[in-house]
PDB file of C-alpha atoms and ligand atoms in Angstrom:
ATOM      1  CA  UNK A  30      35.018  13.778 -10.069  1.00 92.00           C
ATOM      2  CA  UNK A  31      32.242  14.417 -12.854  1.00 97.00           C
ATOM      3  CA  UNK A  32      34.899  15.641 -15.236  1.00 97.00           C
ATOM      4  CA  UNK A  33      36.833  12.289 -15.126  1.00 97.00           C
ATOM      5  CA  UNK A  34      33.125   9.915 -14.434  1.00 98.00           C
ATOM      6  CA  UNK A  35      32.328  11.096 -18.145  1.00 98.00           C
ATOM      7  CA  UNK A  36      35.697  11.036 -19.229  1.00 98.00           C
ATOM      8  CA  UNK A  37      36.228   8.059 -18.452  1.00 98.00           C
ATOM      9  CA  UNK A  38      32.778   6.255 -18.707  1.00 98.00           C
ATOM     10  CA  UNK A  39      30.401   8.551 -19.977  1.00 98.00           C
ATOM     11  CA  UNK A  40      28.753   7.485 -23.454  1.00 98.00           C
ATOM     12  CA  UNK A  41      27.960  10.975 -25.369  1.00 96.00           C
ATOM     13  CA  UNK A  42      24.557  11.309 -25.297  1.00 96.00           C
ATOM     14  CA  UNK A  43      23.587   7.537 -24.078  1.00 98.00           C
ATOM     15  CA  UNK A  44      25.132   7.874 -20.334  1.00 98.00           C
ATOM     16  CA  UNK A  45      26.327  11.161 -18.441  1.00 98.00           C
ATOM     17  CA  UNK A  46      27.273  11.961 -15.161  1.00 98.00           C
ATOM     18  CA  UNK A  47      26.236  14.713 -13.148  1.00 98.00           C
ATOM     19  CA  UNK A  48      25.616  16.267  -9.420  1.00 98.00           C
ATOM     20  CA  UNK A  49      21.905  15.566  -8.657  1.00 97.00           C
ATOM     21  CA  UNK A  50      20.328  18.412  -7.033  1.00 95.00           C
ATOM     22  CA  UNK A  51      21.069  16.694  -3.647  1.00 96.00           C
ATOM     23  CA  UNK A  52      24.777  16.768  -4.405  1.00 96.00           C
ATOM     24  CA  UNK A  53      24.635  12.719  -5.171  1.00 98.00           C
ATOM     25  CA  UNK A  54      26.322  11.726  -8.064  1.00 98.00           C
ATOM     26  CA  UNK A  55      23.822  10.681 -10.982  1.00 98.00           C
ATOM     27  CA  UNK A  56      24.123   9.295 -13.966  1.00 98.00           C
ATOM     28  CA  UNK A  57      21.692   9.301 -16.881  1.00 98.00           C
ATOM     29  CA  UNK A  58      20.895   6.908 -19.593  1.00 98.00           C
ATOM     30  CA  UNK A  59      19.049   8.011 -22.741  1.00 98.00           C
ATOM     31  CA  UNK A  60      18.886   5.282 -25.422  1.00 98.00           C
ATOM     32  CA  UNK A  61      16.884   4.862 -28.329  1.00 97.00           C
ATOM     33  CA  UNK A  62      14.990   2.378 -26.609  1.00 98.00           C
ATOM     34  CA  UNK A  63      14.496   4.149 -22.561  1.00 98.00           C
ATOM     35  CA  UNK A  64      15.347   6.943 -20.230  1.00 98.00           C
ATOM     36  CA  UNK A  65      17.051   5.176 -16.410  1.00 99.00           C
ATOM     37  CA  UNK A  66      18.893   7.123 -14.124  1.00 98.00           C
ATOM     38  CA  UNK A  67      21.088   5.886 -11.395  1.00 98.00           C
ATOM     39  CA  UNK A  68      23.084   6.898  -8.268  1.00 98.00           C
ATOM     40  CA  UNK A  69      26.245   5.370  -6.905  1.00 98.00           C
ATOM     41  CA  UNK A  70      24.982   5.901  -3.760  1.00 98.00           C
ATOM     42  CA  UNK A  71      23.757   2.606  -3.249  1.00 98.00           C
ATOM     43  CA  UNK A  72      24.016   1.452  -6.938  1.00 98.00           C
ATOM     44  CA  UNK A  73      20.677   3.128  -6.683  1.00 98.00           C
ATOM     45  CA  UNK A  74      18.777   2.450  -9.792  1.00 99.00           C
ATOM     46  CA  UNK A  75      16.529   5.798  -9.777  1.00 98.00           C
ATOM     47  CA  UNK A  76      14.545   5.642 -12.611  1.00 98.00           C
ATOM     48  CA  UNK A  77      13.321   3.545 -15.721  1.00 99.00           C
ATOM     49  CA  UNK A  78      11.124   4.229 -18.261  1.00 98.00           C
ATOM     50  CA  UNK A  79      11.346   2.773 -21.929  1.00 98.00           C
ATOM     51  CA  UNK A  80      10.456   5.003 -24.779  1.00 98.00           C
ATOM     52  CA  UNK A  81       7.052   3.599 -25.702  1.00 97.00           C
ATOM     53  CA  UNK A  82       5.499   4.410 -21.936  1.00 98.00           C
ATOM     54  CA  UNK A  83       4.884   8.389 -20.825  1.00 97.00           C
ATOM     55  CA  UNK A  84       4.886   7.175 -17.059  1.00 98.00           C
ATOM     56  CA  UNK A  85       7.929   5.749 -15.489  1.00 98.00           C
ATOM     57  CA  UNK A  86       8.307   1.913 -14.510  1.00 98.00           C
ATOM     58  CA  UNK A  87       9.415   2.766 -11.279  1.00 99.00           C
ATOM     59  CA  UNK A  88       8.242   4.310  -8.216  1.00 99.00           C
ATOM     60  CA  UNK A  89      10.083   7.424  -6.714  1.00 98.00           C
ATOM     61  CA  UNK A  90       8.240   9.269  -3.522  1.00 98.00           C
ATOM     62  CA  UNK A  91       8.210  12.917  -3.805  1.00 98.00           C
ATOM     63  CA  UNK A  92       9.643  12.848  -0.097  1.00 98.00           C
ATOM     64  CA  UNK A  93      12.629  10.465  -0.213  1.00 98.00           C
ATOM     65  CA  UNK A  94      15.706  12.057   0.978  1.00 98.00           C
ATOM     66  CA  UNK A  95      18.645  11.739  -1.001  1.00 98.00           C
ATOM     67  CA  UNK A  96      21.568  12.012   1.350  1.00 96.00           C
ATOM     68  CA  UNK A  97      24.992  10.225   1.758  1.00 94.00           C
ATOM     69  CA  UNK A  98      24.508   7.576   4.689  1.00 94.00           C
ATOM     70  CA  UNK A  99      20.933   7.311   4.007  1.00 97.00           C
ATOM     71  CA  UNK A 100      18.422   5.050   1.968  1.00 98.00           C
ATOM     72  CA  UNK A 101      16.313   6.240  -0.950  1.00 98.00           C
ATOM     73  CA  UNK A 102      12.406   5.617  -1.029  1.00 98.00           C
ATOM     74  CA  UNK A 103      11.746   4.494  -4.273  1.00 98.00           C
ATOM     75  CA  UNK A 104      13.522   2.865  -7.234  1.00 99.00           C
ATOM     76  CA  UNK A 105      15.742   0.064  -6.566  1.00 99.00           C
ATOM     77  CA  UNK A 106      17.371   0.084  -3.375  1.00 98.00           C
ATOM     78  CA  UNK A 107      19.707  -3.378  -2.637  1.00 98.00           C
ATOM     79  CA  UNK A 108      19.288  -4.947   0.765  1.00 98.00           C
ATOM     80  CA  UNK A 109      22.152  -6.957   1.617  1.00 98.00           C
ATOM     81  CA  UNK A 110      23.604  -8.984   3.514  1.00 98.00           C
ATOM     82  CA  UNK A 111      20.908  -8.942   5.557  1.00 98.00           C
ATOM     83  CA  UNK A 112      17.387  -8.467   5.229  1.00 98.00           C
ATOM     84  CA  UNK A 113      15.517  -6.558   7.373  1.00 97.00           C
ATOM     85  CA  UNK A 114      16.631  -5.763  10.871  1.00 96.00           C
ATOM     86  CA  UNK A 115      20.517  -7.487  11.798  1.00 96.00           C
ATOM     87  CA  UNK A 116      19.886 -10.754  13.580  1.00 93.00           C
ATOM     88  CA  UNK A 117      21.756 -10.394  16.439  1.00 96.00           C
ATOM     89  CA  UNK A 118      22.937  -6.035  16.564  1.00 96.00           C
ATOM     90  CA  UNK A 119      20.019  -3.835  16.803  1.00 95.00           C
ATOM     91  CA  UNK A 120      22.225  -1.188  16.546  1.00 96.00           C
ATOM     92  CA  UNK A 121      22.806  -1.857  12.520  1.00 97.00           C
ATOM     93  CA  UNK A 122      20.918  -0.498  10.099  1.00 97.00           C
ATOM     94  CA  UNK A 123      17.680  -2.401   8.597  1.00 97.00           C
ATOM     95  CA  UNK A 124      18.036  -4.237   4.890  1.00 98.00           C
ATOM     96  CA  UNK A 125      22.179  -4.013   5.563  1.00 98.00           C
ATOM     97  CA  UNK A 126      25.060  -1.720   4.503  1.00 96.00           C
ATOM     98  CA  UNK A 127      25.079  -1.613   0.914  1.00 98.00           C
ATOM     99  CA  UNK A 128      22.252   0.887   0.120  1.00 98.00           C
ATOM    100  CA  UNK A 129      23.841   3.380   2.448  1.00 98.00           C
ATOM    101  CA  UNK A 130      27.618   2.903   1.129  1.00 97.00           C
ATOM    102  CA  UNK A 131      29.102   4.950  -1.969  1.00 97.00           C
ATOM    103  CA  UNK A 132      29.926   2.720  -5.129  1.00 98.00           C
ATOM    104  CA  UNK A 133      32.363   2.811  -7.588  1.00 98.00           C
ATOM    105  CA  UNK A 134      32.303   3.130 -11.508  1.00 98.00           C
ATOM    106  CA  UNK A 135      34.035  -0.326 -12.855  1.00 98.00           C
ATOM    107  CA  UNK A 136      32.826  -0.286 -16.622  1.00 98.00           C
ATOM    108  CA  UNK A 137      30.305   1.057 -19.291  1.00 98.00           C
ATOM    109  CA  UNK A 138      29.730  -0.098 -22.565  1.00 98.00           C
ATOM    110  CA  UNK A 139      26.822  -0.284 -25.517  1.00 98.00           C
ATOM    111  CA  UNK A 140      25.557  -4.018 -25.585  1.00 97.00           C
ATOM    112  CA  UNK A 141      23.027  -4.719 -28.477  1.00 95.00           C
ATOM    113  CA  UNK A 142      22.100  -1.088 -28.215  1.00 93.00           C
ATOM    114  CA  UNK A 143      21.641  -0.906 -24.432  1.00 98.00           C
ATOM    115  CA  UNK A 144      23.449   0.807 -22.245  1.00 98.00           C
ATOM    116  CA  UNK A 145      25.273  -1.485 -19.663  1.00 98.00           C
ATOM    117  CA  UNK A 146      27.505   0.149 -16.486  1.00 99.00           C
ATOM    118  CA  UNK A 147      29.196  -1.642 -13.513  1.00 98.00           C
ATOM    119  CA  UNK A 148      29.448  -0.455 -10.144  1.00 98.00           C
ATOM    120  CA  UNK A 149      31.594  -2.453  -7.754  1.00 98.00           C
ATOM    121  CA  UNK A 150      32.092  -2.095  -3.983  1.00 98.00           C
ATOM    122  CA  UNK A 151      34.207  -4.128  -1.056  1.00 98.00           C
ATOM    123  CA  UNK A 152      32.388  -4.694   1.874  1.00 97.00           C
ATOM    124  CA  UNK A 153      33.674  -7.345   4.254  1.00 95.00           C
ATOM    125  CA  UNK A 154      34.706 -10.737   3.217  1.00 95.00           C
ATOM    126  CA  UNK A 155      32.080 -10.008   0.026  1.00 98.00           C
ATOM    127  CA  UNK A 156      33.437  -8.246  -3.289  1.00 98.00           C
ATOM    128  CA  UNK A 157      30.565  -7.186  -5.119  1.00 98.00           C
ATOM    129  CA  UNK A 158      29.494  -6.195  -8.436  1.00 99.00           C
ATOM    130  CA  UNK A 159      26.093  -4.545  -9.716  1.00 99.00           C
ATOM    131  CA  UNK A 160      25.450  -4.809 -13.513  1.00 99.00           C
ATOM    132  CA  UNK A 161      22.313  -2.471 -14.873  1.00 99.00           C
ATOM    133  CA  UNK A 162      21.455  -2.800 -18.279  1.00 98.00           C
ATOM    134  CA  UNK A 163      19.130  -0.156 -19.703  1.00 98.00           C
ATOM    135  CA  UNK A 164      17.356  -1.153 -23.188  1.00 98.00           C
ATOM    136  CA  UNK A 165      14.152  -1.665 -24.314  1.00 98.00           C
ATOM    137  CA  UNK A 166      13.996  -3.751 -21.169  1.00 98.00           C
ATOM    138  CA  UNK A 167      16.206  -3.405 -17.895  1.00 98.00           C
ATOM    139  CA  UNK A 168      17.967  -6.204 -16.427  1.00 98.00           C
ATOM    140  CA  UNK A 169      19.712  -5.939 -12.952  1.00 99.00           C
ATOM    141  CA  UNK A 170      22.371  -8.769 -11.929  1.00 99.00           C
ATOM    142  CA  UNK A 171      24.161  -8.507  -8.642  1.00 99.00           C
ATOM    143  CA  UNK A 172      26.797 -10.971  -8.411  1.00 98.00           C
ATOM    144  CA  UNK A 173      28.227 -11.409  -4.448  1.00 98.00           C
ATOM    145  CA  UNK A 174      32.285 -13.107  -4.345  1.00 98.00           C
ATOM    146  CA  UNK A 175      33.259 -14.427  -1.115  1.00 98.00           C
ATOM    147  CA  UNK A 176      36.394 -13.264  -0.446  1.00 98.00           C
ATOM    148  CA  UNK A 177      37.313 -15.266   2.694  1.00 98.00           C
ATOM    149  CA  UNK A 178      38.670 -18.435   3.288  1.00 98.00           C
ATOM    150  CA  UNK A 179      35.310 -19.522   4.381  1.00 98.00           C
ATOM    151  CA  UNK A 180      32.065 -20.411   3.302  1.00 98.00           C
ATOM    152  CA  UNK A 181      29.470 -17.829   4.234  1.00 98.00           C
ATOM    153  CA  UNK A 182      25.728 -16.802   4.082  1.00 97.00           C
ATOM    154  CA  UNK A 183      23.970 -13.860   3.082  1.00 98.00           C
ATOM    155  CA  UNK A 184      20.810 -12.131   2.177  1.00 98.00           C
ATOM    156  CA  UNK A 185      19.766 -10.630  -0.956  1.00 98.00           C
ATOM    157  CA  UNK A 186      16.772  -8.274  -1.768  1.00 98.00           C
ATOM    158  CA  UNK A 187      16.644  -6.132  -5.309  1.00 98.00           C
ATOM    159  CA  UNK A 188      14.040  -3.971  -3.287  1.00 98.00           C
ATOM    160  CA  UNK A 189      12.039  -2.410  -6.504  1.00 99.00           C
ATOM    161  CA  UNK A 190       9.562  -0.240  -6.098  1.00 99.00           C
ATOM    162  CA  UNK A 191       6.827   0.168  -9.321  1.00 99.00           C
ATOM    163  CA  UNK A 192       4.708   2.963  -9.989  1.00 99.00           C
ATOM    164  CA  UNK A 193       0.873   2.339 -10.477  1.00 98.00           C
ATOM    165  CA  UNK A 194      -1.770   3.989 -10.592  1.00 98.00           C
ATOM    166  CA  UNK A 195      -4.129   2.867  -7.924  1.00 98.00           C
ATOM    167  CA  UNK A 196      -2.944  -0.052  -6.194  1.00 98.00           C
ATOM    168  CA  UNK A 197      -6.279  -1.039  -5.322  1.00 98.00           C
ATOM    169  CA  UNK A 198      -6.919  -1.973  -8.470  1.00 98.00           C
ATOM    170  CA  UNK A 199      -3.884  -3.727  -8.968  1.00 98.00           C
ATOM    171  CA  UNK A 200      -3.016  -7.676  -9.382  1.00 98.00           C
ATOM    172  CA  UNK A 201       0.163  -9.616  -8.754  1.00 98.00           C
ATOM    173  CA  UNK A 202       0.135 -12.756 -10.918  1.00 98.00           C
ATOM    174  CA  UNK A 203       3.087 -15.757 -10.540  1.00 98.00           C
ATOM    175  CA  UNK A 204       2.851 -16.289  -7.174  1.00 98.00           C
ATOM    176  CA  UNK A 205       0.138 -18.346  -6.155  1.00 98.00           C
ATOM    177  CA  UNK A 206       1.044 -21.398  -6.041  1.00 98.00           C
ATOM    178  CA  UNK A 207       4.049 -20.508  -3.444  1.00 98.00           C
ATOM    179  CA  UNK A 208       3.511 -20.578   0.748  1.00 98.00           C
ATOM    180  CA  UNK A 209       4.720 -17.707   2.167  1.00 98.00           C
ATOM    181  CA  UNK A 210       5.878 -16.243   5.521  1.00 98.00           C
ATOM    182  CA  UNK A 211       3.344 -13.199   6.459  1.00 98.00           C
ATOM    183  CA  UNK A 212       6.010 -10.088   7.986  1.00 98.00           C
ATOM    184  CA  UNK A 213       2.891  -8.986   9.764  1.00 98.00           C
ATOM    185  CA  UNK A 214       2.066 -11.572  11.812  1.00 98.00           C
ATOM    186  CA  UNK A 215       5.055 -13.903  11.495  1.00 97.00           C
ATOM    187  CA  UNK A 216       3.108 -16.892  10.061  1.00 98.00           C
ATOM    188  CA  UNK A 217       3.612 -19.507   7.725  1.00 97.00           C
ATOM    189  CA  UNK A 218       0.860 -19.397   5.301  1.00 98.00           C
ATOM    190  CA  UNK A 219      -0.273 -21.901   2.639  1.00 98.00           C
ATOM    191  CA  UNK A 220      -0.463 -20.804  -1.135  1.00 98.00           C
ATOM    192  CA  UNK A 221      -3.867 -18.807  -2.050  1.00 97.00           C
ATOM    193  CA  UNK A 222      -4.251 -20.245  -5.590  1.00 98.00           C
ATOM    194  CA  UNK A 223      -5.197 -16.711  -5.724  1.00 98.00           C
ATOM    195  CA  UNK A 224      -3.410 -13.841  -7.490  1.00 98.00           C
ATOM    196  CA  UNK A 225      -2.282 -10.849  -4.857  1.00 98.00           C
ATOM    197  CA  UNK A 226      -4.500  -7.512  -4.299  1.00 98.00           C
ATOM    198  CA  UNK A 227      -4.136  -5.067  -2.187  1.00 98.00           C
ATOM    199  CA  UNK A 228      -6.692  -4.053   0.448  1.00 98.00           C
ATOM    200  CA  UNK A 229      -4.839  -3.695   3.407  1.00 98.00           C
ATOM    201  CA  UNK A 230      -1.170  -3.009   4.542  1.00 98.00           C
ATOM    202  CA  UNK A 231       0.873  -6.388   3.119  1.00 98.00           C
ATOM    203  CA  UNK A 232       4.431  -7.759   3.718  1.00 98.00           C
ATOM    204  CA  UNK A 233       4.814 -11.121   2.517  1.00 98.00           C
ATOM    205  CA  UNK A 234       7.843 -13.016   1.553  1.00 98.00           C
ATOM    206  CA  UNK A 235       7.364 -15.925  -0.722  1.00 98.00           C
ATOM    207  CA  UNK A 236       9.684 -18.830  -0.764  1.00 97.00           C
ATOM    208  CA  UNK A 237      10.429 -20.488  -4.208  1.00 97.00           C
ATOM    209  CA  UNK A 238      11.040 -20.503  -7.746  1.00 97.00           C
ATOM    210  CA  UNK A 239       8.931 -18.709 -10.689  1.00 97.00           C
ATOM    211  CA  UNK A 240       9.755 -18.159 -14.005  1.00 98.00           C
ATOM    212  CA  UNK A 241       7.982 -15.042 -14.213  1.00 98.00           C
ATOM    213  CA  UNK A 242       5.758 -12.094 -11.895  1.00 98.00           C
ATOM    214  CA  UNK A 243       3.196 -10.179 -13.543  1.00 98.00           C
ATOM    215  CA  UNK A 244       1.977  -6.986 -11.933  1.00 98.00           C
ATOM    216  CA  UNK A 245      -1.267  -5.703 -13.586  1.00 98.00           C
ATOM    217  CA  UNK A 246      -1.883  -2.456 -13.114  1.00 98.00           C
ATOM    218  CA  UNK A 247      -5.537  -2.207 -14.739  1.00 98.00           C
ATOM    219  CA  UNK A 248      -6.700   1.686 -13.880  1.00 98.00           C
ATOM    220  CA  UNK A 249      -3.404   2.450 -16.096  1.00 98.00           C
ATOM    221  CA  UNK A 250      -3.978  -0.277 -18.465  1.00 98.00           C
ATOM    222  CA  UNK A 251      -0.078  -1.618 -17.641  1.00 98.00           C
ATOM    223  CA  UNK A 252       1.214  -4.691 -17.591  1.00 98.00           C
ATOM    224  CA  UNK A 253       4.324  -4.996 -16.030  1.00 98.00           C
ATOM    225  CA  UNK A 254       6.577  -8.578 -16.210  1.00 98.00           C
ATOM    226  CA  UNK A 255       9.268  -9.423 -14.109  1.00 98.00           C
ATOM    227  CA  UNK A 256      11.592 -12.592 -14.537  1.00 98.00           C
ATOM    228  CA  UNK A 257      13.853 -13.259 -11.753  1.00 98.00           C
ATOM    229  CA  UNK A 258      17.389 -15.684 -12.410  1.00 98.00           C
ATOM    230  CA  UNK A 259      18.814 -17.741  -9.459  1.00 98.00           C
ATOM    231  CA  UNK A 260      15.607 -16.224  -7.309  1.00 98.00           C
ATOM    232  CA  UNK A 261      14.104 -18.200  -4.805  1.00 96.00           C
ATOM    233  CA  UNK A 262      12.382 -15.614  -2.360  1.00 97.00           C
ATOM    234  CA  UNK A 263      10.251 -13.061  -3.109  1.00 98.00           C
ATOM    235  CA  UNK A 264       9.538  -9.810  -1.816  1.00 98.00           C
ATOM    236  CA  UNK A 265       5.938  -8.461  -1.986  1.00 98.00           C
ATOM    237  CA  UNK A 266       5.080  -5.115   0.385  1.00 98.00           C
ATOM    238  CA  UNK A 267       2.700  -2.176   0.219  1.00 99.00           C
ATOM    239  CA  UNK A 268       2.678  -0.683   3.503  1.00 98.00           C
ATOM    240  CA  UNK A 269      -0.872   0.892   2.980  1.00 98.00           C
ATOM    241  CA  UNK A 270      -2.555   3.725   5.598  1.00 98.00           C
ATOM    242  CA  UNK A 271      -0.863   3.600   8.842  1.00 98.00           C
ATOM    243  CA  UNK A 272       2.613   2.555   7.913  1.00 98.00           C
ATOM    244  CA  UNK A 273       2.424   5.177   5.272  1.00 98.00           C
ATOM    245  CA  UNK A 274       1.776   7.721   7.556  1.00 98.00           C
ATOM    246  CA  UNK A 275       4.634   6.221   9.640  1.00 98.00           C
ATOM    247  CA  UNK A 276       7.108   6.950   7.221  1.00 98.00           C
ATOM    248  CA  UNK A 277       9.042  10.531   7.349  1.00 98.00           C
ATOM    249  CA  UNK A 278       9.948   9.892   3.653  1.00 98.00           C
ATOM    250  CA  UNK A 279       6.962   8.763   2.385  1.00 98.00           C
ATOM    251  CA  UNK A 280       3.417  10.402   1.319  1.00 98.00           C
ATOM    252  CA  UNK A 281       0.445   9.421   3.126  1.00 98.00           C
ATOM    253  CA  UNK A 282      -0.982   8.784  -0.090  1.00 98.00           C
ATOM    254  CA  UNK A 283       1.440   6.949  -1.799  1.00 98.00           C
ATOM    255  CA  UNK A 284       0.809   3.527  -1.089  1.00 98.00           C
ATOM    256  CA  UNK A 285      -2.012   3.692  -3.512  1.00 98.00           C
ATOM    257  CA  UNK A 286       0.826   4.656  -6.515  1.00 98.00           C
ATOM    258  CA  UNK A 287       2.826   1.923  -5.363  1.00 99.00           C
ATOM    259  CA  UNK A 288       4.131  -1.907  -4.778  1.00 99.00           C
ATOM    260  CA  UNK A 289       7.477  -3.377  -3.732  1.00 99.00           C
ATOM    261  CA  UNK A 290       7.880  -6.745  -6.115  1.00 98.00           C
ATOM    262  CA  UNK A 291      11.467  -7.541  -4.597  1.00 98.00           C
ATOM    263  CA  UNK A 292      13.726 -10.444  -6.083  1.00 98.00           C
ATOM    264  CA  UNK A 293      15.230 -12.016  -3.587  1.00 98.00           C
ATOM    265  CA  UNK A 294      17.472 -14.810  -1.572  1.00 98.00           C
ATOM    266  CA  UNK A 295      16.635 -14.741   1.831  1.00 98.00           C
ATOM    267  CA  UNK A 296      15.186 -16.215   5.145  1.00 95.00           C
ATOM    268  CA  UNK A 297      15.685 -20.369   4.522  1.00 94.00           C
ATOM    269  CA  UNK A 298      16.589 -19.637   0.405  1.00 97.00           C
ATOM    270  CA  UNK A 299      19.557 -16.896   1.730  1.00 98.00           C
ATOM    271  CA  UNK A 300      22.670 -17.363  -0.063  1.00 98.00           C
ATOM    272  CA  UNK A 301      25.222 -19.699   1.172  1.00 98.00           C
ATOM    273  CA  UNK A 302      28.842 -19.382  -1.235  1.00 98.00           C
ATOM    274  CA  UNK A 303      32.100 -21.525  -0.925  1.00 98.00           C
ATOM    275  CA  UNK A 304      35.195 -19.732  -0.597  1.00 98.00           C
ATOM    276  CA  UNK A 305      36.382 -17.470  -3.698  1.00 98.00           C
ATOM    277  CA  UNK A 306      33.123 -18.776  -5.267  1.00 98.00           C
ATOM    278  CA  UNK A 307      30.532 -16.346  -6.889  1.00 98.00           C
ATOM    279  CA  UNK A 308      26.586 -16.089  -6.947  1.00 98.00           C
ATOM    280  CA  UNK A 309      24.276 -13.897  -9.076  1.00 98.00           C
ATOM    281  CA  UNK A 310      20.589 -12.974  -8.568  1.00 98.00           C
ATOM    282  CA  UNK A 311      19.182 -10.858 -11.330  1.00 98.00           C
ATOM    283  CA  UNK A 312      16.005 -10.089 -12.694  1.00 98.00           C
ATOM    284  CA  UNK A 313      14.434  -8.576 -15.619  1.00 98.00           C
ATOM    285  CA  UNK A 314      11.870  -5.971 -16.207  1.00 98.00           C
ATOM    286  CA  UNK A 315       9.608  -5.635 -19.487  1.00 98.00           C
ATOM    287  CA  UNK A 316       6.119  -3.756 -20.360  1.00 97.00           C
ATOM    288  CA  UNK A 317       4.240  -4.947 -23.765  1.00 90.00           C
TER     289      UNK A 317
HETATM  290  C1  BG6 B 418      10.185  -4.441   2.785  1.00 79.46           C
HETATM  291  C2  BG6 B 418       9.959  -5.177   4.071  1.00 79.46           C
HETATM  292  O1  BG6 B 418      10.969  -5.221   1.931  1.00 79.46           O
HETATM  293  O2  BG6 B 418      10.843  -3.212   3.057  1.00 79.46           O
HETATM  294  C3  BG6 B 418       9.132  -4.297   4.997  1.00 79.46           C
HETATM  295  O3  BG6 B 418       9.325  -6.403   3.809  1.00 79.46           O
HETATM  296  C4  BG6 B 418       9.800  -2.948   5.180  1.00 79.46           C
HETATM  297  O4  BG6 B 418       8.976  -4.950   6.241  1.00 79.46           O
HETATM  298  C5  BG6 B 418      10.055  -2.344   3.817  1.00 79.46           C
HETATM  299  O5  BG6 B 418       8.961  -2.109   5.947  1.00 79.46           O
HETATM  300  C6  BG6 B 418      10.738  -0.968   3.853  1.00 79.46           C
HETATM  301  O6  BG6 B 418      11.924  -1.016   4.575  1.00 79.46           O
HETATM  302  P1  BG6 B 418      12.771   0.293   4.784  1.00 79.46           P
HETATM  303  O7  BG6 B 418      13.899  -0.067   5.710  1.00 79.46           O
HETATM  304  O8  BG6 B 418      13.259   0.726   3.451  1.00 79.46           O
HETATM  305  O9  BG6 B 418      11.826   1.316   5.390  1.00 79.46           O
END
């Protein structure tokens, strides 16, 4: 399977494919511009880090578990089509099937000097395709096709996870002006006019558009900028002490090197597509 992934995809030196230490099937992109790996497990965007910063964009915990059938902690795992726990089967798995399922290789090509790859994968009525471009910046655009003779409705969350510093000392800019629904207590709240810190555990999902999210982290003097296309809910979670603790693949101490800023259609903005019609959500991510 390697053999014929770099036969028939691989890029020389810009994208390779190899077995991950795991077993997973990785592929690695090294451009003049950044380093990114990814898994098809999940179309699981791994890692991200352009050429000009020594610390990655992206958050991996040193205890995620990298296993077929299971989610990865860190990176860029895709929640869809549902968000969060299944509405009706508690049975399913939380943030839906795709993060769990094994993708396939449609395409890679050099675009402008960036690497670009496909990965594709069938999943009931929905054909799906996941476009990563790795350059000087990364842009992610999943694009959902309903394949049934119905329209249907779905959730998306690009679920990233960035690396800081100290999140204490971090700000979330871009959202303020939006009301949001609080995951922790299950109430509508009004904007804050304020930008987001974080002080205690947060789960917040913020309904409408921006043109742009900037996460400041100041102890590593980073500023991180995030443009979302065709967004109109957004993600923003660190699950601080307790949760932390909580978590079998997660450091107690790692909510203070991390924040989930997740692009995102769901709750009342979910996705709603005709019959054989298409949607894409993507976003962008760029350090100065
Ligand atoms: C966030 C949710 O997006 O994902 C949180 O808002 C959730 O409620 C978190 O805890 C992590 O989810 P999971 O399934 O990856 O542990």
């Amino acid at each position: 399977m390697i053999d014929a992934l770099n036969r028939d995809h691989g890029l020389g030196s810009n994208l390779a494919f190899s077995r991950h230490a795991s077993g997973l099937v990785i592929g690695e992109v090294d451009t003049v511009a950044c380093r990114a790996s990814f898994f098809l497990h999940g179309a699981h965007v791994a890692s991200y880090k352009p050429k000009t910063e020594s610390i990655d964009l992206l958050f991996m915990s040193a205890e995620a578990v990298f296993e077929d059938g299971k989610p990865i902690r860190g990176g860029i795992p895709i929640c869809f089509p549902w968000f969060g726990a299944h509405a009706s089967d508690p049975s399913m798995p939380a943030h839906g099937l795709v993060r769990l399922a094994p993708w396939d290789l449609v395409s890679s090509e050099i675009q402008d000097s960036a690497v670009v790859v496909r990965l594709g994968l069938t999943t009931g009525h929905w054909q799906l395709i996941y476009e990563m471009s790795f350059g000087a910046k990364m842009r992610i655009a999943f694009t959902a096709t309903n394949q049934s003779t119905s329209a249907q409705t779905c959730e998306l969350a690009l679920h990233t996870y960035f690396d800081l510093q100290d999140s204490s000392q971090t700000e979330i800019r871009g959202l303020e002006q939006l009301a949001y629904l609080d995951q922790l207590t299950k109430t509508e709240m009004q904007a804050t006019g304020k930008p987001i810190e974080f002080d205690q555990e947060t789960d917040r999902i913020y309904f409408g558009s921006v043109n742009q999210i900037v996460i400041e982290d100041r102890a590593r003097g980073r500023r991180v900028y995030v443009t979302p296309e065709n967004s109109s809910s957004s993600v923003v979670w660190n699950p601080w002490i307790a949760k932390s603790q909580r978590m079998a693949d997660f450091g107690d101490d790692e909510y203070q090197r991390m924040c989930c800023v997740e692009t995102a259609r769901i709750g009342r903005n979910k996705l709603d597509i005709g019959s054989h019609d298409s949607e894409t959500v993507a976003f962008t991510v760029a350090t100065d």
